[in-house]
mmCIF file of C-alpha atoms in Angstrom:
data_model
loop_
_atom_site.group_PDB
_atom_site.id
_atom_site.type_symbol
_atom_site.label_atom_id
_atom_site.label_comp_id
_atom_site.label_asym_id
_atom_site.label_seq_id
_atom_site.Cartn_x
_atom_site.Cartn_y
_atom_site.Cartn_z
ATOM 1 C CA MET A 39 11.821 76.093 82.146
ATOM 2 C CA ASN A 40 12.278 72.749 82.775
ATOM 3 C CA ILE A 41 15.389 71.122 80.905
ATOM 4 C CA PHE A 42 13.269 67.842 80.280
ATOM 5 C CA THR A 43 11.234 70.353 77.660
ATOM 6 C CA LEU A 44 14.691 70.245 75.426
ATOM 7 C CA LEU A 45 14.309 66.473 75.107
ATOM 8 C CA GLU A 46 10.628 67.116 74.634
ATOM 9 C CA MET A 47 10.950 69.593 71.837
ATOM 10 C CA ALA A 48 13.730 67.574 70.148
ATOM 11 C CA ALA A 49 11.436 64.309 69.836
ATOM 12 C CA ASP A 50 8.182 66.175 68.841
ATOM 13 C CA ALA A 51 10.547 67.994 65.932
ATOM 14 C CA MET A 52 13.199 65.033 65.018
ATOM 15 C CA GLY A 53 11.552 62.013 66.883
ATOM 16 C CA ASP A 54 12.883 59.706 64.291
ATOM 17 C CA ARG A 55 16.635 61.018 64.162
ATOM 18 C CA ILE A 56 19.308 59.616 65.850
ATOM 19 C CA ALA A 57 20.352 61.267 69.200
ATOM 20 C CA ILE A 58 22.519 58.723 70.691
ATOM 21 C CA SER A 59 25.402 56.379 69.064
ATOM 22 C CA HIS A 60 27.010 54.295 71.551
ATOM 23 C CA ARG A 61 29.504 51.492 70.154
ATOM 24 C CA ASP A 62 27.000 49.572 67.410
ATOM 25 C CA THR A 63 23.952 50.659 69.320
ATOM 26 C CA ASP A 64 22.113 53.750 67.698
ATOM 27 C CA ILE A 65 19.221 55.364 69.905
ATOM 28 C CA SER A 66 16.597 57.811 68.213
ATOM 29 C CA TYR A 67 15.268 60.933 70.032
ATOM 30 C CA ALA A 68 11.604 59.578 70.143
ATOM 31 C CA GLU A 69 13.385 56.403 71.854
ATOM 32 C CA LEU A 70 15.576 58.684 74.337
ATOM 33 C CA LEU A 71 12.116 59.947 76.149
ATOM 34 C CA ALA A 72 10.826 57.185 76.123
ATOM 35 C CA ALA A 73 13.463 56.310 78.071
ATOM 36 C CA ALA A 74 13.732 59.262 80.682
ATOM 37 C CA ARG A 75 10.219 58.537 80.795
ATOM 38 C CA ARG A 76 10.577 55.161 82.054
ATOM 39 C CA VAL A 77 13.691 56.823 84.417
ATOM 40 C CA ALA A 78 11.579 59.187 86.202
ATOM 41 C CA ALA A 79 9.164 56.412 86.684
ATOM 42 C CA ARG A 80 11.062 54.259 88.759
ATOM 43 C CA VAL A 81 12.513 57.432 90.319
ATOM 44 C CA GLN A 82 9.254 57.856 91.503
ATOM 45 C CA ALA A 83 8.103 54.395 92.434
ATOM 46 C CA ALA A 84 11.488 53.941 94.227
ATOM 47 C CA GLY A 85 10.993 57.677 96.773
ATOM 48 C CA ALA A 86 14.394 59.031 95.720
ATOM 49 C CA THR A 87 15.314 61.913 96.640
ATOM 50 C CA ARG A 88 17.838 62.004 94.175
ATOM 51 C CA LEU A 89 19.178 60.384 90.665
ATOM 52 C CA ALA A 90 22.742 59.614 90.874
ATOM 53 C CA TRP A 91 25.146 57.990 88.289
ATOM 54 C CA LEU A 92 28.422 56.263 89.059
ATOM 55 C CA GLY A 93 29.943 55.675 85.659
ATOM 56 C CA ILE A 94 31.002 56.087 81.978
ATOM 57 C CA ASN A 95 29.279 57.632 79.541
ATOM 58 C CA ALA A 96 26.370 55.114 78.299
ATOM 59 C CA PRO A 97 23.088 55.947 76.936
ATOM 60 C CA ALA A 98 21.193 55.680 80.555
ATOM 61 C CA ALA A 99 23.084 58.888 81.395
ATOM 62 C CA PRO A 100 21.153 61.055 79.128
ATOM 63 C CA ALA A 101 18.478 59.050 79.687
ATOM 64 C CA ALA A 102 18.936 59.235 83.609
ATOM 65 C CA MET A 103 19.309 63.233 83.292
ATOM 66 C CA PHE A 104 16.233 64.290 81.884
ATOM 67 C CA GLY A 105 14.273 61.104 83.667
ATOM 68 C CA ALA A 106 15.666 63.436 87.047
ATOM 69 C CA ALA A 107 14.282 66.630 85.704
ATOM 70 C CA LEU A 108 10.818 64.747 84.851
ATOM 71 C CA ALA A 109 10.489 63.252 88.365
ATOM 72 C CA GLY A 110 11.117 66.521 89.469
ATOM 73 C CA VAL A 111 14.445 65.177 91.545
ATOM 74 C CA PRO A 112 18.048 66.665 91.036
ATOM 75 C CA TYR A 113 20.205 64.917 88.953
ATOM 76 C CA VAL A 114 24.265 63.892 90.436
ATOM 77 C CA PRO A 115 26.752 62.490 88.543
ATOM 78 C CA ILE A 116 29.666 61.645 90.558
ATOM 79 C CA ASN A 117 33.088 60.928 89.841
ATOM 80 C CA TYR A 118 33.906 57.519 89.323
ATOM 81 C CA ARG A 119 38.007 57.804 89.225
ATOM 82 C CA LEU A 120 37.281 58.999 93.101
ATOM 83 C CA ALA A 121 38.883 56.440 95.876
ATOM 84 C CA THR A 122 36.338 54.090 97.331
ATOM 85 C CA ASP A 123 36.336 56.094 100.637
ATOM 86 C CA GLU A 124 35.858 59.205 98.799
ATOM 87 C CA ILE A 125 33.029 58.202 96.637
ATOM 88 C CA ALA A 126 31.496 56.494 100.245
ATOM 89 C CA GLY A 127 31.989 60.103 101.388
ATOM 90 C CA LEU A 128 30.027 61.610 98.845
ATOM 91 C CA LEU A 129 27.417 59.094 98.747
ATOM 92 C CA ALA A 130 26.762 59.752 102.346
ATOM 93 C CA ARG A 131 25.901 63.435 101.880
ATOM 94 C CA ILE A 132 22.849 62.308 99.259
ATOM 95 C CA PRO A 133 20.369 60.334 101.648
ATOM 96 C CA GLY A 134 17.389 58.562 99.901
ATOM 97 C CA ALA A 135 19.332 58.865 96.111
ATOM 98 C CA LEU A 136 18.673 56.163 93.527
ATOM 99 C CA LEU A 137 22.350 55.523 92.360
ATOM 100 C CA VAL A 138 22.793 54.165 88.997
ATOM 101 C CA THR A 139 26.026 52.047 88.839
ATOM 102 C CA ASP A 140 27.675 48.752 87.512
ATOM 103 C CA GLU A 141 29.600 48.965 90.555
ATOM 104 C CA ALA A 142 29.303 46.803 93.746
ATOM 105 C CA VAL A 143 28.247 49.963 95.728
ATOM 106 C CA VAL A 144 26.537 49.567 99.513
ATOM 107 C CA ALA A 145 25.615 52.937 100.844
ATOM 108 C CA ASP A 146 23.205 53.766 104.223
ATOM 109 C CA GLY A 147 20.234 54.423 102.646
ATOM 110 C CA ILE A 148 21.065 54.147 99.171
ATOM 111 C CA THR A 149 18.635 52.024 96.419
ATOM 112 C CA THR A 150 21.434 51.133 93.844
ATOM 113 C CA VAL A 151 20.340 49.938 90.109
ATOM 114 C CA THR A 152 22.024 49.695 87.083
ATOM 115 C CA PRO A 153 22.153 51.330 83.840
ATOM 116 C CA ALA A 154 20.448 48.515 82.133
ATOM 117 C CA GLU A 155 18.011 48.166 84.586
ATOM 118 C CA LEU A 156 17.441 51.680 84.619
ATOM 119 C CA ILE A 157 15.973 51.849 80.605
ATOM 120 C CA ALA A 158 15.275 48.850 80.464
ATOM 121 C CA ASP A 159 10.998 48.295 79.237
ATOM 122 C CA GLY A 160 8.895 48.924 82.042
ATOM 123 C CA PRO A 161 6.050 51.402 83.635
ATOM 124 C CA ALA A 162 6.744 55.064 82.114
ATOM 125 C CA SER A 163 5.799 58.381 83.530
ATOM 126 C CA ASP A 164 3.027 60.195 81.471
ATOM 127 C CA GLY A 165 3.345 63.193 83.430
ATOM 128 C CA GLU A 166 4.439 66.822 82.880
ATOM 129 C CA ALA A 167 7.839 67.771 84.076
ATOM 130 C CA PRO A 168 7.582 70.596 87.024
ATOM 131 C CA ASP A 169 7.429 73.935 85.471
ATOM 132 C CA GLU A 170 9.672 75.807 88.218
ATOM 133 C CA ASP A 171 12.615 77.013 87.229
ATOM 134 C CA ARG A 172 14.328 77.748 90.225
ATOM 135 C CA GLY A 173 13.828 73.783 91.049
ATOM 136 C CA ILE A 174 17.223 71.961 90.757
ATOM 137 C CA ALA A 175 18.344 69.945 87.995
ATOM 138 C CA VAL A 176 21.786 69.390 88.461
ATOM 139 C CA GLU A 177 24.154 68.985 91.652
ATOM 140 C CA LEU A 178 28.143 68.573 90.715
ATOM 141 C CA PHE A 179 30.304 67.486 93.242
ATOM 142 C CA THR A 180 33.380 70.179 93.152
ATOM 143 C CA SER A 181 36.360 71.368 95.355
ATOM 144 C CA GLY A 182 38.148 73.974 93.021
ATOM 145 C CA THR A 183 41.981 73.443 94.179
ATOM 146 C CA THR A 184 41.567 73.402 97.573
ATOM 147 C CA GLY A 185 39.117 71.827 100.330
ATOM 148 C CA ALA A 186 36.139 69.378 100.356
ATOM 149 C CA PRO A 187 33.945 68.997 97.405
ATOM 150 C CA LYS A 188 31.272 70.925 97.726
ATOM 151 C CA ALA A 189 27.702 70.116 95.853
ATOM 152 C CA ALA A 190 27.516 73.291 93.316
ATOM 153 C CA ILE A 191 23.730 73.601 92.476
ATOM 154 C CA LEU A 192 22.863 73.741 88.916
ATOM 155 C CA ARG A 193 18.598 75.112 88.746
ATOM 156 C CA HIS A 194 17.038 74.747 85.312
ATOM 157 C CA ASP A 195 16.660 78.712 84.396
ATOM 158 C CA ASN A 196 20.618 78.552 85.039
ATOM 159 C CA LEU A 197 21.355 75.874 82.509
ATOM 160 C CA MET A 198 18.574 76.868 80.039
ATOM 161 C CA SER A 199 19.714 80.657 80.255
ATOM 162 C CA TYR A 200 22.933 79.392 78.531
ATOM 163 C CA ILE A 201 21.249 76.774 76.361
ATOM 164 C CA LEU A 202 18.668 79.385 74.889
ATOM 165 C CA GLY A 203 20.996 82.084 74.710
ATOM 166 C CA THR A 204 23.809 80.328 72.722
ATOM 167 C CA VAL A 205 22.412 77.259 70.643
ATOM 168 C CA ASP A 206 19.575 77.667 67.591
ATOM 169 C CA PHE A 207 16.923 74.641 68.083
ATOM 170 C CA MET A 208 17.305 72.311 65.701
ATOM 171 C CA GLY A 209 20.595 74.083 63.870
ATOM 172 C CA ALA A 210 22.258 70.896 63.245
ATOM 173 C CA ASP A 211 21.746 69.127 59.945
ATOM 174 C CA GLU A 212 20.922 65.405 60.203
ATOM 175 C CA GLY A 213 24.119 64.311 59.409
ATOM 176 C CA ASP A 214 25.897 66.365 61.950
ATOM 177 C CA ALA A 215 27.533 64.539 65.051
ATOM 178 C CA THR A 216 29.281 65.419 68.353
ATOM 179 C CA ILE A 217 31.343 63.323 70.256
ATOM 180 C CA VAL A 218 31.105 63.134 73.551
ATOM 181 C CA THR A 219 34.410 62.447 75.465
ATOM 182 C CA VAL A 220 34.486 64.607 78.901
ATOM 183 C CA PRO A 221 32.856 62.181 81.715
ATOM 184 C CA PRO A 222 29.258 63.037 83.087
ATOM 185 C CA TYR A 223 30.057 64.325 86.028
ATOM 186 C CA HIS A 224 32.038 67.220 84.805
ATOM 187 C CA VAL A 225 29.587 70.249 83.325
ATOM 188 C CA ALA A 226 30.839 69.952 80.008
ATOM 189 C CA GLY A 227 29.513 66.739 79.801
ATOM 190 C CA ILE A 228 26.170 68.138 81.188
ATOM 191 C CA SER A 229 26.157 71.250 78.805
ATOM 192 C CA ALA A 230 27.463 68.857 75.920
ATOM 193 C CA VAL A 231 24.148 66.497 76.460
ATOM 194 C CA LEU A 232 21.841 69.744 76.727
ATOM 195 C CA SER A 233 23.330 71.768 73.858
ATOM 196 C CA SER A 234 23.145 68.699 71.245
ATOM 197 C CA VAL A 235 19.448 68.003 72.178
ATOM 198 C CA TYR A 236 19.164 71.028 71.530
ATOM 199 C CA ALA A 237 20.625 71.520 67.893
ATOM 200 C CA GLY A 238 19.134 67.809 67.507
ATOM 201 C CA ARG A 239 23.042 66.608 67.314
ATOM 202 C CA ARG A 240 23.830 63.001 67.066
ATOM 203 C CA MET A 241 25.997 62.381 70.199
ATOM 204 C CA VAL A 242 28.721 59.536 69.567
ATOM 205 C CA GLN A 243 29.949 58.429 73.018
ATOM 206 C CA LEU A 244 33.413 57.468 73.799
ATOM 207 C CA PRO A 245 33.111 55.835 77.412
ATOM 208 C CA ALA A 246 36.949 55.859 77.728
ATOM 209 C CA PHE A 247 39.748 58.236 76.192
ATOM 210 C CA ASP A 248 42.042 57.383 74.072
ATOM 211 C CA PRO A 249 43.731 59.162 71.020
ATOM 212 C CA GLY A 250 43.447 56.813 68.583
ATOM 213 C CA ASP A 251 40.460 55.648 69.584
ATOM 214 C CA TRP A 252 39.321 59.167 69.480
ATOM 215 C CA LEU A 253 40.228 59.841 65.748
ATOM 216 C CA ALA A 254 39.292 56.371 64.861
ATOM 217 C CA LEU A 255 35.583 57.045 66.500
ATOM 218 C CA VAL A 256 35.185 60.595 64.438
ATOM 219 C CA ALA A 257 36.271 59.069 61.319
ATOM 220 C CA ARG A 258 33.819 56.007 61.542
ATOM 221 C CA HIS A 259 30.939 58.382 62.672
ATOM 222 C CA ASN A 260 31.924 61.061 60.201
ATOM 223 C CA VAL A 261 31.919 63.247 63.347
ATOM 224 C CA SER A 262 31.555 67.328 62.856
ATOM 225 C CA ASN A 263 32.269 68.719 66.054
ATOM 226 C CA ALA A 264 34.185 67.976 69.363
ATOM 227 C CA PHE A 265 35.183 69.274 72.289
ATOM 228 C CA LEU A 266 38.455 68.262 74.153
ATOM 229 C CA VAL A 267 40.268 68.834 77.691
ATOM 230 C CA PRO A 268 43.645 70.437 77.262
ATOM 231 C CA THR A 269 45.642 67.253 78.163
ATOM 232 C CA MET A 270 43.002 65.149 75.700
ATOM 233 C CA LEU A 271 44.241 67.326 72.861
ATOM 234 C CA GLN A 272 47.523 67.382 73.660
ATOM 235 C CA ARG A 273 47.499 63.380 73.461
ATOM 236 C CA ILE A 274 46.378 63.852 70.140
ATOM 237 C CA VAL A 275 48.540 66.098 68.732
ATOM 238 C CA GLU A 276 51.092 64.073 70.013
ATOM 239 C CA HIS A 277 49.786 60.475 68.925
ATOM 240 C CA LEU A 278 49.561 62.039 65.331
ATOM 241 C CA GLY A 279 53.217 62.815 65.289
ATOM 242 C CA ASP A 280 53.780 64.618 61.874
ATOM 243 C CA GLY A 281 49.960 64.107 60.639
ATOM 244 C CA PRO A 282 47.959 65.782 59.299
ATOM 245 C CA ALA A 283 44.941 64.036 60.897
ATOM 246 C CA ALA A 284 42.248 62.139 58.091
ATOM 247 C CA VAL A 285 38.791 63.553 59.982
ATOM 248 C CA PRO A 286 38.035 65.153 56.701
ATOM 249 C CA SER A 287 34.085 65.539 58.611
ATOM 250 C CA LEU A 288 35.474 67.554 61.508
ATOM 251 C CA ARG A 289 34.428 71.095 61.315
ATOM 252 C CA ALA A 290 34.389 72.513 64.561
ATOM 253 C CA LEU A 291 36.860 71.922 67.332
ATOM 254 C CA ALA A 292 36.135 73.276 71.184
ATOM 255 C CA TYR A 293 39.082 73.127 73.686
ATOM 256 C CA GLY A 294 38.677 74.170 77.353
ATOM 257 C CA GLY A 295 38.499 73.320 81.071
ATOM 258 C CA GLY A 296 42.258 74.084 81.791
ATOM 259 C CA ARG A 297 45.227 75.894 80.436
ATOM 260 C CA MET A 298 46.389 74.894 76.819
ATOM 261 C CA PRO A 299 50.036 75.460 76.181
ATOM 262 C CA HIS A 300 50.743 77.836 72.799
ATOM 263 C CA ALA A 301 52.543 75.208 71.094
ATOM 264 C CA VAL A 302 49.991 72.579 71.451
ATOM 265 C CA VAL A 303 47.385 75.087 70.132
ATOM 266 C CA GLU A 304 50.063 75.875 67.384
ATOM 267 C CA ARG A 305 50.726 72.017 66.315
ATOM 268 C CA ALA A 306 47.129 71.749 66.401
ATOM 269 C CA LEU A 307 46.014 73.863 64.131
ATOM 270 C CA ASP A 308 48.533 72.326 61.757
ATOM 271 C CA LEU A 309 47.188 69.081 62.377
ATOM 272 C CA PHE A 310 43.784 69.933 61.745
ATOM 273 C CA PRO A 311 44.106 72.443 59.062
ATOM 274 C CA GLY A 312 40.467 72.687 57.939
ATOM 275 C CA VAL A 313 38.777 72.359 61.238
ATOM 276 C CA ASP A 314 37.732 76.153 63.162
ATOM 277 C CA PHE A 315 38.954 75.741 67.029
ATOM 278 C CA ALA A 316 37.631 77.914 69.539
ATOM 279 C CA ASN A 317 38.719 77.743 73.517
ATOM 280 C CA ALA A 318 35.764 77.851 75.607
ATOM 281 C CA TYR A 319 36.182 79.141 79.580
ATOM 282 C CA GLY A 320 33.313 78.255 82.047
ATOM 283 C CA LEU A 321 32.929 76.739 85.045
ATOM 284 C CA THR A 322 30.528 74.599 86.906
ATOM 285 C CA GLU A 323 29.057 77.312 88.793
ATOM 286 C CA THR A 324 28.459 79.373 85.840
ATOM 287 C CA SER A 325 26.521 76.420 83.680
ATOM 288 C CA SER A 326 29.529 75.727 81.256
ATOM 289 C CA THR A 327 30.854 78.704 79.021
ATOM 290 C CA ILE A 328 31.372 82.106 79.607
ATOM 291 C CA ALA A 329 33.954 83.176 77.508
ATOM 292 C CA LEU A 330 34.941 82.186 74.147
ATOM 293 C CA LEU A 331 38.257 82.806 71.828
ATOM 294 C CA ASP A 332 35.994 82.051 68.791
ATOM 295 C CA LEU A 333 37.401 80.444 65.344
ATOM 296 C CA ASP A 334 38.019 84.222 63.538
ATOM 297 C CA ASP A 335 39.687 85.107 66.894
ATOM 298 C CA HIS A 336 42.383 82.161 65.959
ATOM 299 C CA ARG A 337 43.112 82.730 62.248
ATOM 300 C CA ALA A 338 43.702 86.413 62.970
ATOM 301 C CA ALA A 339 45.697 85.502 65.700
ATOM 302 C CA ARG A 340 47.627 82.760 63.745
ATOM 303 C CA ALA A 341 48.250 85.320 60.991
ATOM 304 C CA SER A 342 49.263 88.076 62.500
ATOM 305 C CA THR A 343 52.780 89.002 62.825
ATOM 306 C CA ASP A 344 52.202 91.108 66.016
ATOM 307 C CA ALA A 345 53.197 89.642 68.944
ATOM 308 C CA ALA A 346 50.569 91.013 71.038
ATOM 309 C CA ALA A 347 47.826 89.735 68.464
ATOM 310 C CA ARG A 348 49.536 86.480 68.337
ATOM 311 C CA ALA A 349 49.135 86.472 72.052
ATOM 312 C CA ARG A 350 45.912 86.239 71.878
ATOM 313 C CA LEU A 351 45.760 82.350 71.394
ATOM 314 C CA GLY A 352 46.315 82.501 75.135
ATOM 315 C CA SER A 353 43.848 83.805 75.970
ATOM 316 C CA ALA A 354 40.249 82.595 76.887
ATOM 317 C CA GLY A 355 38.514 85.151 74.768
ATOM 318 C CA ARG A 356 35.523 88.009 74.849
ATOM 319 C CA ALA A 357 32.529 87.079 77.323
ATOM 320 C CA LEU A 358 29.638 85.744 76.027
ATOM 321 C CA PRO A 359 26.847 88.417 75.027
ATOM 322 C CA THR A 360 24.455 86.809 77.303
ATOM 323 C CA VAL A 361 26.799 87.645 80.932
ATOM 324 C CA GLU A 362 29.235 89.977 81.614
ATOM 325 C CA ILE A 363 32.831 89.504 83.153
ATOM 326 C CA THR A 364 35.060 92.625 85.298
ATOM 327 C CA ILE A 365 37.545 91.922 86.968
ATOM 328 C CA ARG A 366 38.343 92.850 91.097
ATOM 329 C CA ASP A 367 41.289 93.979 93.655
ATOM 330 C CA ASP A 368 41.628 92.076 96.714
ATOM 331 C CA ALA A 369 38.919 94.245 98.217
ATOM 332 C CA GLY A 370 36.194 93.994 95.518
ATOM 333 C CA ALA A 371 37.496 97.424 93.898
ATOM 334 C CA PRO A 372 37.041 97.407 89.828
ATOM 335 C CA LEU A 373 40.639 97.200 88.162
ATOM 336 C CA GLY A 374 41.043 98.674 84.777
ATOM 337 C CA THR A 375 42.067 97.582 81.431
ATOM 338 C CA GLY A 376 45.202 95.197 81.704
ATOM 339 C CA ILE A 377 45.073 95.125 85.255
ATOM 340 C CA ALA A 378 45.320 91.685 87.170
ATOM 341 C CA GLY A 379 42.993 90.578 89.482
ATOM 342 C CA LEU A 380 40.328 88.445 90.651
ATOM 343 C CA VAL A 381 37.564 87.376 87.664
ATOM 344 C CA PHE A 382 33.674 87.604 88.639
ATOM 345 C CA VAL A 383 30.957 87.222 86.192
ATOM 346 C CA ARG A 384 27.393 87.426 86.277
ATOM 347 C CA GLY A 385 24.187 86.476 83.887
ATOM 348 C CA ASP A 386 21.187 84.653 83.795
ATOM 349 C CA GLN A 387 23.006 81.058 83.743
ATOM 350 C CA VAL A 388 25.458 82.072 86.637
ATOM 351 C CA ALA A 389 24.210 80.055 89.614
ATOM 352 C CA GLY A 390 27.422 80.369 92.007
ATOM 353 C CA GLU A 391 25.496 78.312 94.611
ATOM 354 C CA TYR A 392 26.267 74.999 96.693
ATOM 355 C CA HIS A 393 24.270 72.873 99.036
ATOM 356 C CA GLY A 394 24.346 73.759 102.135
ATOM 357 C CA LEU A 395 26.304 77.027 101.459
ATOM 358 C CA GLY A 396 23.797 79.385 99.618
ATOM 359 C CA SER A 397 24.721 81.483 96.916
ATOM 360 C CA LEU A 398 27.922 83.274 96.523
ATOM 361 C CA LEU A 399 26.573 86.082 94.439
ATOM 362 C CA ASP A 400 26.970 89.648 95.520
ATOM 363 C CA GLU A 401 24.202 92.014 96.203
ATOM 364 C CA GLY A 402 25.004 92.846 92.211
ATOM 365 C CA GLY A 403 24.564 89.334 91.468
ATOM 366 C CA TRP A 404 28.146 89.004 90.709
ATOM 367 C CA PHE A 405 30.146 85.722 91.356
ATOM 368 C CA PRO A 406 33.372 84.958 92.220
ATOM 369 C CA THR A 407 35.424 82.621 90.134
ATOM 370 C CA ARG A 408 38.491 82.439 92.557
ATOM 371 C CA ASP A 409 40.293 82.986 89.408
ATOM 372 C CA ARG A 410 43.198 85.424 88.741
ATOM 373 C CA GLY A 411 43.120 87.270 85.442
ATOM 374 C CA TRP A 412 43.157 90.707 83.261
ATOM 375 C CA ILE A 413 41.179 91.812 80.147
ATOM 376 C CA ASP A 414 42.847 94.117 77.427
ATOM 377 C CA ALA A 415 41.578 96.612 75.497
ATOM 378 C CA ASP A 416 40.033 94.643 73.081
ATOM 379 C CA GLY A 417 38.007 92.800 75.645
ATOM 380 C CA TYR A 418 39.683 89.734 75.706
ATOM 381 C CA LEU A 419 40.572 87.546 79.225
ATOM 382 C CA PHE A 420 43.799 86.808 80.077
ATOM 383 C CA LEU A 421 43.711 83.845 83.202
ATOM 384 C CA ASP A 422 46.967 83.642 85.803
ATOM 385 C CA GLY A 423 46.015 81.385 87.812
ATOM 386 C CA ARG A 424 44.113 80.510 91.005
ATOM 387 C CA ALA A 425 43.529 82.794 93.933
ATOM 388 C CA ASP A 426 42.836 79.672 96.549
#
């Protein structure tokens, strides 16, 4: 199933519902679908082999991702924070791409268009999305901790497996909204769009993160759900000082993408007393989350006087029902409970594949995350740095 199907389903079921709020502009699901069809037509007219995005969060970004899927080409969001020569190096690896950017970029074999031009009124594709589960939906450049950037491949069936296994269709109430702060080139930004669309949740875009702006936008738009990387949550905690946060609409706050200091989590729980917290652990190569420390885990750990139970606030939680996680030694042999080693994961959402390098999955379908960690007797995963 093509990821474009998610947007089609949302627009068919709730076309008038607001999909995106960006500054003072609201875009409905029907309007987002129409924009994606115009994007697909522009991609096809340009004869592009990929659709690349270089810029901040904007309404055209989700339209670009779904439009690329309809056109049958990969969507390639690029880190706009990279140096000019680094960006040039990445563009050289995707010849034939249509690049969406407001920047003055000149690259051989690359055609550029602005975000406004991409979704402007014009011809629209009325065709069906290619029905190819193994087609490439997204390519994300990721370098881990060492080496040159690798182009991680996420196929349609990987992303659809993650969404269908973790999100209920139209599961959000009409008034629900999530604030999108993670940049488009991060896998969490990709999954935020896909999961919000399938759930029918409005996406409030914050183009550039600032803790004061984040709090103001959450209050202004009655945001119910949020995802933050650890540095963002830490900055919000520092900004609030003695708090508490005046954001009564916020019900759920997930964090992930790096190690979260215990003290920050403890303080955040104090500053957001009515909010359900969750720690999501995942990788680009796994289509996002593979383990979760959920709201009940946070509450139990916080309320416990047992040191081991409280230590779980520092864990990545337990594997999602749709994936398996195991720990191996350097030779590939499975390790027992509580023994640290290399983290391996498998499941339909796990891609573990790179452009030009092929698949890193072993014969059993296991992907080496290159993270180190251990699993306790109750299945909680504790991470302990990288192996590379």
